[in-house]
Amino acid sequence: MRQKLAAGNWKMNGTGADLVELKALAKAQSTAKSEILICPPATLLSRAAELTRDSAVSLGAQDCHAANSGAHTGDLAAVMLKEAGASTVILGHSERRADHGETSAIVAAKTTAAWAEQLTAIVCLGETLAEREDGSTLKVIGNQLAASLPKGATGENTVIAYEPVWAIGTGKVPSLAQIAEVHDFLRAELTTRFGAEVANAMRLLYGGSVKPGNAAEIFATSNVDGALVGGASLKSADFSPIIQALDAS
Ligand code: 13P
């Protein structure tokens, strides 16, 4: 009932020359069952939109400001990202939380701003290694979820991405039991807060060192509806087998 979602986060990687990868991906995955989303740097969105028009690949941004316009040098508003071709925006990625001091309250304000422009928000949550080791993972995730998601979340306007900070770009992946524990917990928390209908419609992605070699087992894990992929989304040859594994799950 939930359409699977393979989302690629290019982070601060990619110039015009890399759009060939997007073109190759759109060609290779034209019959994919899963929804495919690529979030390139905002500088590439307009050109990426031209390239992916009428294809199976949709586009997202990696952040937006909570305000619609104003004196915020260097920031981008949801309305601008939408105009450039984004249907979705990643919010509260751990790199934004760490590098830019984004609190869950800021993430919630950005989510509201994204919804106002009909952008789907991919809201990211995840514990640090210290938090995992001291046994506070579910507490941390629960607090982030409660404070990052405003009232009004639905399965259409929101996707949750569980990305353990220690698994991002490290080649380390939690055990399947650890992933299942967090994803089952997220579904239960969403049910308590928003009701079963909304909770059951919302996609829960896993992110952190997803590769062609581990994708199938991750996608077979309880309450995993797809992935948010960093490094392995940069090349069509790496991302395509991940999408195929999702289609087959
Ligand atoms: P990697 O897939 O490179 O570990 O990155 C995950 C991530 O942070 C996606 O948002």
Coordinates of C-alpha atoms and ligand atoms in Angstrom, one line a residue:
M1 CA 0.0 0.0 0.0
R2 CA 3.0 2.3 0.5
Q3 CA 4.9 2.9 -2.7
K4 CA 8.6 2.2 -2.2
L5 CA 10.9 5.1 -2.5
A6 CA 14.5 5.2 -3.6
A7 CA 15.9 8.6 -2.8
G8 CA 19.4 9.8 -3.7
N9 CA 21.0 12.7 -1.9
W10 CA 23.9 14.0 -3.9
K11 CA 24.9 16.4 -1.0
M12 CA 27.6 18.9 -2.1
N13 CA 28.6 16.9 -5.2
G14 CA 27.9 17.4 -8.8
T15 CA 28.3 20.1 -11.5
G16 CA 26.7 20.2 -14.9
A17 CA 29.0 17.4 -16.2
D18 CA 27.4 15.0 -13.7
L19 CA 23.9 15.4 -15.2
V20 CA 24.9 12.6 -17.6
E21 CA 24.4 10.3 -14.6
L22 CA 20.9 11.6 -14.1
K23 CA 20.1 11.0 -17.8
A24 CA 21.5 7.5 -17.6
L25 CA 19.5 6.7 -14.5
A26 CA 16.2 8.0 -16.1
K27 CA 16.9 5.8 -19.1
A28 CA 17.9 2.7 -17.1
Q29 CA 15.0 2.9 -14.7
S30 CA 12.2 3.9 -17.0
T31 CA 10.1 0.9 -15.9
A32 CA 10.9 0.9 -12.2
K33 CA 8.0 0.2 -9.9
S34 CA 9.5 2.2 -7.0
E35 CA 9.4 6.0 -6.9
I36 CA 12.8 7.4 -7.7
L37 CA 14.0 10.7 -6.4
I38 CA 17.3 12.5 -6.9
C39 CA 18.2 15.5 -4.7
P40 CA 21.1 17.2 -6.5
P41 CA 22.7 20.5 -5.4
A42 CA 20.2 23.3 -5.9
T43 CA 22.4 24.8 -8.6
L44 CA 21.5 21.8 -10.9
L45 CA 17.8 21.6 -10.2
S46 CA 16.6 23.6 -13.2
R47 CA 18.8 21.7 -15.7
A48 CA 17.9 18.4 -14.0
A49 CA 14.2 19.2 -14.4
E50 CA 14.7 19.7 -18.1
L51 CA 16.5 16.4 -18.4
T52 CA 14.0 14.3 -16.3
R53 CA 10.8 15.8 -17.7
D54 CA 8.5 12.9 -18.6
S55 CA 10.8 10.4 -16.9
A56 CA 10.4 8.2 -13.8
V57 CA 12.9 10.3 -11.9
S58 CA 11.6 13.2 -9.7
L59 CA 13.7 15.8 -8.1
G60 CA 14.2 17.2 -4.6
A61 CA 16.2 19.8 -2.8
Q62 CA 18.5 19.2 0.3
D63 CA 17.3 22.0 2.5
C64 CA 15.1 25.1 2.5
H65 CA 14.6 28.2 4.7
A66 CA 11.6 28.5 7.0
A67 CA 10.8 31.9 5.6
N68 CA 9.3 32.6 2.1
S69 CA 11.6 35.5 1.3
G70 CA 13.7 38.0 3.1
A71 CA 17.2 39.0 4.3
H72 CA 18.7 35.5 4.6
T73 CA 21.9 35.6 2.5
G74 CA 22.7 32.4 0.9
D75 CA 19.5 30.6 1.8
L76 CA 16.8 29.3 -0.5
A77 CA 13.0 29.4 0.1
A78 CA 10.7 26.5 -0.6
V79 CA 8.9 28.5 -3.3
M80 CA 12.2 29.0 -5.2
L81 CA 13.1 25.3 -5.0
K82 CA 9.6 24.4 -6.2
E83 CA 10.0 26.7 -9.2
A84 CA 13.4 25.2 -10.0
G85 CA 11.8 21.8 -10.3
A86 CA 11.8 20.2 -6.8
S87 CA 8.8 18.2 -5.6
T88 CA 10.4 17.3 -2.4
V89 CA 12.9 18.6 0.1
I90 CA 15.2 16.8 2.6
L91 CA 15.0 18.5 6.0
G92 CA 17.0 18.0 9.2
H93 CA 19.8 15.9 7.7
S94 CA 22.4 15.2 10.3
E95 CA 24.9 17.1 8.3
R96 CA 22.7 20.2 8.5
R97 CA 22.0 19.6 12.2
A98 CA 25.7 19.3 12.9
D99 CA 27.2 21.8 10.5
H100 CA 24.5 24.5 10.8
G101 CA 23.2 24.0 14.3
E102 CA 19.7 23.0 13.1
T103 CA 17.5 22.1 16.0
S104 CA 14.4 19.9 15.7
A105 CA 12.3 23.1 16.2
I106 CA 14.0 24.7 13.2
V107 CA 13.4 21.5 11.2
A108 CA 9.7 21.7 12.1
A109 CA 9.5 25.3 10.9
K110 CA 11.1 24.3 7.7
T111 CA 8.7 21.4 7.3
T112 CA 5.8 23.8 7.6
A113 CA 7.3 26.0 5.0
A114 CA 7.9 23.1 2.6
W115 CA 4.2 21.9 3.0
A116 CA 3.0 25.5 2.3
E117 CA 4.5 25.1 -1.2
Q118 CA 3.2 21.5 -1.6
L119 CA 6.7 20.1 -1.3
T120 CA 7.0 16.7 0.3
A121 CA 9.4 16.9 3.3
I122 CA 11.8 14.0 3.9
V123 CA 12.5 14.6 7.6
C124 CA 15.7 13.0 8.8
L125 CA 16.4 11.5 12.3
G126 CA 19.3 9.6 13.7
E127 CA 21.4 8.9 16.8
T128 CA 25.2 9.5 17.2
L129 CA 27.5 6.6 18.0
A130 CA 27.8 7.8 21.6
E131 CA 24.0 7.8 21.9
R132 CA 23.8 4.3 20.3
E133 CA 26.4 3.0 22.8
D134 CA 24.8 4.5 25.9
G135 CA 21.5 2.9 25.0
S136 CA 19.5 6.1 24.3
T137 CA 18.8 5.5 20.6
L138 CA 15.0 5.2 20.9
K139 CA 14.8 8.1 23.3
V140 CA 16.8 10.3 20.9
I141 CA 14.8 9.2 17.9
G142 CA 11.5 9.7 19.7
N143 CA 12.4 13.2 20.8
Q144 CA 13.6 14.2 17.3
L145 CA 10.5 12.8 15.7
A146 CA 8.2 14.6 18.2
A147 CA 9.9 17.9 17.8
S148 CA 10.7 17.8 14.1
L149 CA 7.3 16.9 12.8
P150 CA 4.6 19.6 13.0
K151 CA 0.9 18.9 13.3
G152 CA -0.6 18.0 10.0
A153 CA 1.8 15.4 8.8
T154 CA 0.4 12.9 6.3
G155 CA 1.6 10.1 4.2
E156 CA 1.6 12.4 1.2
N157 CA 3.4 15.4 2.6
T158 CA 6.0 13.6 4.7
V159 CA 8.6 10.9 4.6
I160 CA 10.7 9.9 7.5
A161 CA 14.4 8.9 7.0
Y162 CA 16.2 7.1 9.8
E163 CA 19.9 7.8 9.3
P164 CA 22.2 6.8 12.2
V165 CA 24.9 9.5 12.2
W166 CA 27.6 6.8 12.6
A167 CA 26.5 4.9 9.5
I168 CA 26.6 7.9 7.1
G169 CA 29.5 7.7 4.7
T170 CA 31.4 5.2 7.0
G171 CA 30.5 1.8 5.4
K172 CA 29.1 0.8 8.8
V173 CA 25.5 -0.3 8.9
P174 CA 23.4 -1.2 11.9
S175 CA 22.3 -4.8 12.2
L176 CA 19.0 -5.7 10.6
A177 CA 17.6 -6.1 14.1
Q178 CA 18.7 -2.6 15.0
I179 CA 17.1 -1.2 11.9
A180 CA 13.9 -3.1 12.5
E181 CA 13.8 -1.9 16.1
V182 CA 13.9 1.8 15.1
H183 CA 11.6 1.5 12.2
D184 CA 9.0 -0.5 14.2
F185 CA 9.3 2.2 16.9
L186 CA 8.8 5.0 14.4
R187 CA 5.6 3.4 13.0
A188 CA 4.3 2.9 16.6
E189 CA 5.1 6.5 17.6
L190 CA 3.5 7.9 14.4
T191 CA 0.4 5.8 15.1
T192 CA 0.1 7.2 18.6
R193 CA 0.4 10.7 17.4
F194 CA -1.3 10.8 14.1
G195 CA -3.5 7.7 14.1
A196 CA -3.1 4.4 12.2
E197 CA -4.3 5.6 8.8
V198 CA -1.7 8.4 8.6
A199 CA 1.1 6.2 10.2
N200 CA 0.4 3.4 7.8
A201 CA 0.6 5.7 4.8
M202 CA 3.9 7.3 5.7
R203 CA 7.1 6.0 4.1
L204 CA 10.0 5.2 6.4
L205 CA 13.4 5.2 4.7
Y206 CA 16.7 3.8 6.0
G207 CA 19.9 5.8 5.2
G208 CA 23.5 5.3 5.9
S209 CA 26.0 3.3 3.7
V210 CA 23.3 1.7 1.6
K211 CA 25.1 0.0 -1.3
P212 CA 24.1 -2.5 -4.0
G213 CA 25.6 -5.3 -1.9
N214 CA 23.5 -4.7 1.3
A215 CA 20.3 -3.2 -0.2
A216 CA 18.2 -6.3 -0.6
E217 CA 18.6 -7.4 3.1
I218 CA 17.8 -3.9 4.3
F219 CA 14.7 -3.7 2.1
A220 CA 13.5 -7.0 3.5
T221 CA 13.6 -5.5 7.0
S222 CA 10.4 -4.7 8.9
N223 CA 8.9 -1.3 8.1
V224 CA 11.6 -0.3 5.7
D225 CA 9.9 1.4 2.7
G226 CA 13.0 2.4 0.8
A227 CA 16.3 4.2 1.3
L228 CA 17.9 7.6 1.4
V229 CA 21.3 7.0 -0.4
G230 CA 24.3 9.3 -0.4
G231 CA 27.5 8.1 -2.1
A232 CA 25.9 5.2 -4.1
S233 CA 23.3 7.6 -5.7
L234 CA 25.9 9.6 -7.6
K235 CA 26.4 7.0 -10.3
S236 CA 23.5 5.4 -12.2
A237 CA 25.5 2.1 -12.2
D238 CA 25.5 2.1 -8.4
F239 CA 22.0 3.4 -7.8
S240 CA 20.3 1.2 -10.4
P241 CA 20.9 -2.1 -8.6
I242 CA 19.6 -0.5 -5.4
I243 CA 16.4 0.5 -7.2
Q244 CA 16.1 -3.0 -8.6
A245 CA 16.5 -4.5 -5.2
L246 CA 13.8 -2.2 -3.9
D247 CA 11.5 -3.2 -6.8
A248 CA 12.1 -6.9 -5.9
S249 CA 11.4 -6.5 -2.2
Ligands
13P1 P1 25.8 7.5 2.5 O1 24.9 6.6 1.7 O2 26.9 8.1 1.6 O3 26.3 6.8 3.7 O4 25.0 8.8 2.9 C1 23.8 8.6 3.5 C2 23.1 9.9 3.7 O5 23.5 10.7 4.5 C3 21.9 10.2 2.8 O6 21.3 11.3 3.2

